[in-house]
Coordinates of C-alpha atoms and ligand atoms in Angstrom, one line a residue:
X1 CA -10.6 125.2 74.7
X2 CA -9.5 124.4 78.6
X3 CA -11.6 126.0 80.9
X4 CA -9.3 127.3 83.5
X5 CA -11.6 127.7 86.6
X6 CA -10.9 128.8 90.2
X7 CA -12.7 128.6 93.5
X8 CA -13.6 131.1 96.4
X9 CA -14.8 129.2 98.5
X10 CA -13.9 125.8 99.6
X11 CA -16.5 123.9 102.5
X12 CA -18.8 122.8 101.5
X13 CA -20.0 123.3 97.9
X14 CA -16.2 124.3 96.5
X15 CA -15.2 120.4 97.5
X16 CA -18.6 119.3 96.3
X17 CA -18.1 120.6 92.7
X18 CA -14.5 120.0 93.1
X19 CA -14.7 115.9 93.7
X20 CA -17.8 116.1 90.6
X21 CA -14.5 117.2 88.7
X22 CA -12.1 115.1 89.6
X23 CA -14.2 112.0 89.5
X24 CA -16.2 113.0 85.2
X25 CA -13.3 114.7 84.0
X26 CA -13.2 111.4 81.3
X27 CA -16.9 110.9 80.8
X28 CA -17.5 115.5 81.0
X29 CA -14.3 115.6 77.9
X30 CA -15.8 112.7 76.3
X31 CA -19.5 113.8 76.2
X32 CA -18.8 117.2 75.4
X33 CA -15.9 117.8 75.2
X34 CA -15.7 119.7 78.3
X35 CA -11.9 120.7 78.9
X36 CA -10.7 121.7 82.1
X37 CA -7.9 122.7 85.4
X38 CA -9.1 123.8 88.2
X39 CA -6.0 126.9 88.6
X40 CA -7.0 128.7 91.9
X41 CA -9.0 128.4 95.0
X42 CA -9.1 131.7 97.5
X43 CA -10.0 130.2 101.3
X44 CA -10.4 132.7 103.9
X45 CA -9.5 130.2 106.1
X46 CA -7.0 127.3 104.4
X47 CA -5.3 129.9 102.5
X48 CA -5.0 131.2 98.5
X49 CA -3.4 128.8 95.7
X50 CA -2.5 129.8 92.6
X51 CA -1.2 127.1 89.9
X52 CA -1.4 127.9 85.9
X53 CA -0.8 124.9 84.8
X54 CA -3.6 123.7 88.2
X55 CA -3.0 122.8 91.4
X56 CA -3.3 119.2 92.7
X57 CA -6.9 118.3 93.7
X58 CA -6.9 115.7 96.2
X59 CA -4.0 117.9 97.7
X60 CA -6.5 120.7 98.1
X61 CA -9.5 118.5 99.7
X62 CA -7.7 116.4 101.9
X63 CA -5.4 119.5 102.9
X64 CA -9.8 120.6 103.8
X65 CA -11.0 117.5 105.1
X66 CA -8.6 117.0 107.7
X67 CA -9.2 121.0 108.6
X68 CA -4.4 121.9 107.5
X69 CA -4.0 124.7 105.6
X70 CA -3.3 124.8 102.3
X71 CA 0.7 124.0 101.5
X72 CA 1.2 124.8 98.1
X73 CA 1.0 126.4 95.5
X74 CA 0.3 128.9 97.7
X75 CA 0.7 132.7 96.8
X76 CA 0.4 136.5 98.2
X77 CA -2.1 137.0 96.4
X78 CA -5.8 138.9 97.9
X79 CA -8.8 137.1 97.0
X80 CA -9.5 140.3 95.3
X81 CA -6.0 140.4 92.9
X82 CA -6.2 136.6 93.0
X83 CA -9.4 137.7 90.8
X84 CA -8.2 139.6 88.6
X85 CA -4.8 139.1 88.1
X86 CA -5.4 134.8 87.3
X87 CA -5.6 133.9 84.4
X88 CA -8.8 132.4 85.8
X89 CA -11.5 131.7 82.8
X90 CA -14.2 131.8 85.1
X91 CA -14.5 132.0 88.9
X92 CA -17.1 129.5 90.7
X93 CA -17.7 132.2 94.2
X94 CA -19.0 129.5 97.0
X95 CA -18.5 131.5 99.6
X96 CA -20.9 131.7 102.8
X97 CA -24.4 134.1 101.8
X98 CA -24.9 137.6 103.3
X99 CA -29.1 138.7 102.5
X100 CA -27.9 142.1 104.7
X101 CA -24.9 143.3 102.7
X102 CA -24.1 140.3 100.0
X103 CA -20.9 141.3 101.2
X104 CA -17.6 139.3 100.6
X105 CA -19.0 137.5 97.5
X106 CA -20.6 140.2 95.6
X107 CA -17.2 142.6 96.0
X108 CA -15.8 138.7 94.6
X109 CA -18.5 139.2 92.0
X110 CA -17.8 142.6 91.2
X111 CA -14.1 142.8 90.6
X112 CA -14.2 138.9 88.2
X113 CA -16.9 140.4 86.0
X114 CA -15.4 144.3 85.5
X115 CA -12.1 141.8 84.7
X116 CA -14.1 139.8 82.1
X117 CA -14.9 136.7 84.3
X118 CA -17.1 134.9 83.9
X119 CA -18.9 134.0 87.3
X120 CA -21.3 130.8 88.3
X121 CA -22.0 131.1 91.6
X122 CA -25.1 129.7 94.2
X123 CA -24.8 132.2 96.4
X124 CA -27.6 134.2 97.3
X125 CA -26.1 137.3 98.0
X126 CA -25.6 139.1 94.5
X127 CA -27.8 137.1 92.8
X128 CA -31.2 138.9 95.4
X129 CA -29.4 142.3 96.4
X130 CA -27.7 143.1 93.2
X131 CA -29.2 140.6 90.1
X132 CA -29.5 144.0 87.6
X133 CA -26.1 145.1 88.5
X134 CA -24.2 141.9 88.0
X135 CA -25.4 141.4 84.7
X136 CA -24.9 145.3 83.7
X137 CA -21.6 144.4 84.2
X138 CA -21.0 141.5 82.9
X139 CA -23.0 142.9 79.7
X140 CA -20.2 145.1 79.5
X141 CA -17.3 143.1 80.1
X142 CA -18.6 140.9 78.6
X143 CA -18.4 137.9 80.7
X144 CA -21.9 135.3 81.8
X145 CA -23.6 135.8 85.6
X146 CA -24.6 132.3 86.2
X147 CA -26.8 131.2 89.5
X148 CA -28.9 128.2 88.7
X149 CA -27.3 126.8 92.6
X150 CA -29.2 129.8 94.2
X151 CA -32.7 128.3 93.9
X152 CA -33.4 124.9 94.6
X153 CA -29.3 123.6 94.2
X154 CA -28.9 121.2 91.0
X155 CA -32.6 120.7 90.4
X156 CA -33.0 122.8 87.4
X157 CA -36.1 125.5 87.9
X158 CA -34.1 128.8 86.0
X159 CA -32.2 127.2 83.7
X160 CA -35.4 124.9 83.4
X161 CA -38.0 128.5 83.0
X162 CA -35.0 130.1 80.5
X163 CA -34.5 127.1 78.3
X164 CA -37.6 124.3 77.8
X165 CA -39.8 126.6 79.5
X166 CA -38.6 129.6 77.1
X167 CA -41.8 131.4 75.0
X168 CA -45.0 130.8 78.4
X169 CA -45.3 133.8 81.2
X170 CA -45.4 133.2 83.8
X171 CA -47.8 134.3 85.9
X172 CA -47.2 132.5 89.5
X173 CA -44.2 130.3 91.6
X174 CA -44.9 128.4 94.0
X175 CA -43.6 125.6 96.5
X176 CA -41.3 124.6 99.0
X177 CA -37.8 126.4 98.5
X178 CA -35.5 125.8 102.0
X179 CA -34.0 121.8 102.4
X180 CA -32.9 122.6 106.4
X181 CA -36.9 123.6 107.5
X182 CA -38.2 121.1 105.3
X183 CA -35.7 118.5 107.1
X184 CA -36.7 120.1 110.6
X185 CA -40.3 119.7 110.1
X186 CA -40.3 116.4 108.6
X187 CA -37.9 115.3 111.7
X188 CA -40.4 116.4 113.9
X189 CA -43.5 114.8 113.0
X190 CA -41.8 111.4 113.9
X191 CA -41.5 113.2 117.4
X192 CA -37.1 114.5 117.7
X193 CA -37.1 117.6 119.0
X194 CA -36.3 120.8 117.4
X195 CA -32.9 121.8 118.2
X196 CA -31.6 117.9 117.6
X197 CA -32.9 118.1 113.7
X198 CA -30.9 121.8 113.3
X199 CA -27.9 120.6 115.2
X200 CA -28.5 117.3 112.4
X201 CA -29.7 120.1 109.0
X202 CA -26.1 121.9 110.2
X203 CA -24.5 118.1 110.5
X204 CA -25.9 117.1 107.2
X205 CA -24.3 120.6 105.9
X206 CA -27.8 121.7 104.6
X207 CA -28.3 125.1 106.7
X208 CA -26.8 128.2 105.9
X209 CA -23.8 129.2 108.0
X210 CA -25.7 130.8 110.8
X211 CA -29.0 128.4 110.5
X212 CA -31.2 131.5 111.2
X213 CA -31.5 131.9 107.5
X214 CA -33.3 129.1 107.1
X215 CA -36.0 128.7 110.0
X216 CA -36.4 133.0 110.1
X217 CA -37.1 132.0 106.1
X218 CA -34.9 134.2 105.1
X219 CA -33.2 131.9 102.6
X220 CA -36.5 131.2 101.3
X221 CA -36.9 135.0 100.8
X222 CA -34.3 135.2 98.9
X223 CA -34.9 132.4 96.5
X224 CA -38.6 133.9 96.2
X225 CA -36.8 137.1 95.3
X226 CA -34.4 135.6 92.8
X227 CA -37.4 134.1 91.5
X228 CA -39.3 137.1 90.9
X229 CA -36.9 139.2 90.4
X230 CA -35.3 136.6 87.3
X231 CA -38.0 134.1 86.4
X232 CA -40.8 136.8 85.7
X233 CA -39.4 139.9 86.0
X234 CA -41.0 141.2 88.6
X235 CA -38.9 143.6 89.3
X236 CA -39.5 143.6 93.4
X237 CA -36.5 143.7 96.4
X238 CA -36.0 141.4 99.0
X239 CA -37.8 143.1 101.7
X240 CA -41.4 143.4 99.2
X241 CA -41.2 139.1 100.4
X242 CA -43.1 139.0 103.6
X243 CA -41.8 136.1 105.7
X244 CA -42.4 134.5 108.2
X245 CA -40.0 131.1 109.3
X246 CA -40.8 128.2 111.7
X247 CA -38.9 129.0 114.4
X248 CA -43.3 129.5 116.3
X249 CA -44.1 125.8 114.9
X250 CA -44.7 123.4 118.3
X251 CA -44.9 119.9 118.7
X252 CA -49.0 120.7 119.6
X253 CA -49.3 122.6 116.0
X254 CA -47.9 120.1 114.4
X255 CA -50.3 117.3 116.0
X256 CA -52.7 119.8 115.6
X257 CA -51.9 119.5 111.6
X258 CA -51.8 115.0 111.8
X259 CA -55.1 114.6 113.5
X260 CA -56.8 117.6 110.8
X261 CA -55.1 115.4 108.4
X262 CA -52.8 118.2 107.3
X263 CA -48.9 118.3 107.2
X264 CA -46.8 121.9 107.8
X265 CA -44.7 122.9 104.9
X266 CA -42.4 126.6 104.8
X267 CA -44.1 127.7 101.5
X268 CA -42.3 130.6 99.1
X269 CA -44.7 132.1 96.9
X270 CA -44.7 134.9 94.2
X271 CA -47.5 135.7 91.9
X272 CA -48.1 138.3 89.4
X273 CA -51.3 139.0 89.4
X274 CA -54.1 140.1 87.1
X275 CA -54.2 144.4 88.2
X276 CA -50.3 144.4 88.0
X277 CA -49.4 144.2 91.9
X278 CA -47.1 141.1 92.4
X279 CA -48.0 139.3 95.7
X280 CA -44.8 137.4 97.3
X281 CA -43.7 135.5 100.9
X282 CA -42.4 133.0 102.9
X283 CA -44.5 131.7 105.6
X284 CA -46.2 128.2 106.8
X285 CA -48.8 126.7 106.1
X286 CA -51.0 123.8 106.6
X287 CA -51.2 121.5 103.8
X288 CA -53.7 119.3 103.5
X289 CA -52.1 116.1 102.6
X290 CA -53.8 114.7 99.5
X291 CA -52.2 118.2 98.2
X292 CA -49.0 116.8 95.8
X293 CA -46.2 119.5 98.5
X294 CA -47.4 117.4 101.3
X295 CA -45.9 114.5 100.4
X296 CA -42.8 116.4 100.2
X297 CA -40.1 115.3 102.6
X298 CA -37.2 115.7 103.8
X299 CA -33.9 118.4 102.8
X300 CA -36.3 117.8 99.4
X301 CA -37.9 121.1 97.4
X302 CA -40.4 121.4 94.8
X303 CA -41.3 124.0 93.0
X304 CA -44.2 124.6 91.0
X305 CA -44.1 126.5 87.7
X306 CA -47.9 128.1 86.7
X307 CA -47.6 129.2 83.5
X308 CA -50.0 130.2 79.7
X309 CA -49.4 127.7 77.4
X310 CA -48.2 124.4 79.5
X311 CA -50.5 125.0 82.0
X312 CA -48.7 123.5 85.6
X313 CA -45.5 122.1 85.8
X314 CA -43.6 120.9 89.1
X315 CA -40.5 120.0 89.7
X316 CA -39.0 118.1 92.8
X317 CA -35.3 117.2 93.8
X318 CA -32.5 118.8 96.4
X319 CA -32.6 121.2 97.7
X320 CA -28.7 121.6 99.2
X321 CA -26.4 118.9 99.9
X322 CA -22.1 118.7 99.2
X323 CA -22.9 117.5 95.9
X324 CA -26.1 118.2 95.0
X325 CA -25.2 121.9 94.9
X326 CA -22.0 121.1 92.6
X327 CA -23.5 119.6 90.1
X328 CA -25.3 123.3 89.6
X329 CA -21.9 124.8 89.8
X330 CA -21.6 121.8 86.7
X331 CA -24.5 122.7 85.2
X332 CA -23.3 126.1 84.9
X333 CA -20.4 125.1 83.7
X334 CA -21.2 123.3 80.5
X335 CA -23.4 126.6 80.0
X336 CA -21.0 128.7 79.8
X337 CA -18.9 125.6 77.5
X338 CA -21.6 125.4 74.8
X339 CA -21.5 128.6 74.9
X340 CA -18.1 129.1 73.2
Ligands
LIG401 N1 -30.4 126.8 103.5 C1 -30.4 126.0 102.2 C2 -31.3 125.0 102.4 C3 -29.4 125.5 101.2 O1 -31.9 124.5 103.4 O2 -32.2 125.3 101.2 C4 -29.6 125.8 99.8 O3 -29.7 126.6 99.3

């Protein structure tokens, strides 16, 4: 079958997956028999375009890079109408994350699933706030709701727990889950000022649309919630995870850590305790330089699963970035393809 892919949101990640799909078309067909067309793109800044035979992605990429509105294949359908009425088989929801309401992504996801269309998303809103509802909708309408990119971009975490690690009981998941703050802490150690490094992280495409979500720890809190519920079946709400970001860390704190042979890291953790309770938090911690997490620098993330059968399994890799998060979308698209 030829997959008909639609993108909601044509920002950093939307353009990242588009470039991957354009550049690896032959490889993906030859290696996996994965054939596709991008038939729809909905973006509130550039417009909604649809062509059931496939869009001119080079043109859309060029126009978006130049911050120009789309000109070809424009439709007057609203985004929700396009989601429900097009011939798209899998929608990639790549709009900005809103961790208060989940919107507008949550409505996009509901509409797609109700229409029996698969959703692949790196948007943390629907996954952290409405996972059970979305999975129930997917089941009812015989569609998939896949969210690998919500935690550590394209570095496998959720699919790792669900795939190769299946059969283990995972009692704890912890690590560095936010690329922006890890990058900032790394650069601040070199003497760069807080505002300067934050601006750089935004320019590199690591930070959320509103970077408060990164520096206050809310982004990492969403990821802890997702890990708790999906990997550990904890059934917690985002508000059950205590949170403290990096905004109060001063150059003096950084110097103090260095003096003690330590380094600040923003750690996210969820643990199933022996009494059945769940302990979940995000907070800055001074980590001994000899600890493996201390060596994880820049926008790189790291996550350790504490399991019953293979003890601690740690995965280290990119936690943000255009192509790195774009790959998380590809990995779930391939999961859908393999399921056919
Ligand atoms: N803003 C996020 C980060 C992007 O810095 O990790 C990936 O979720």
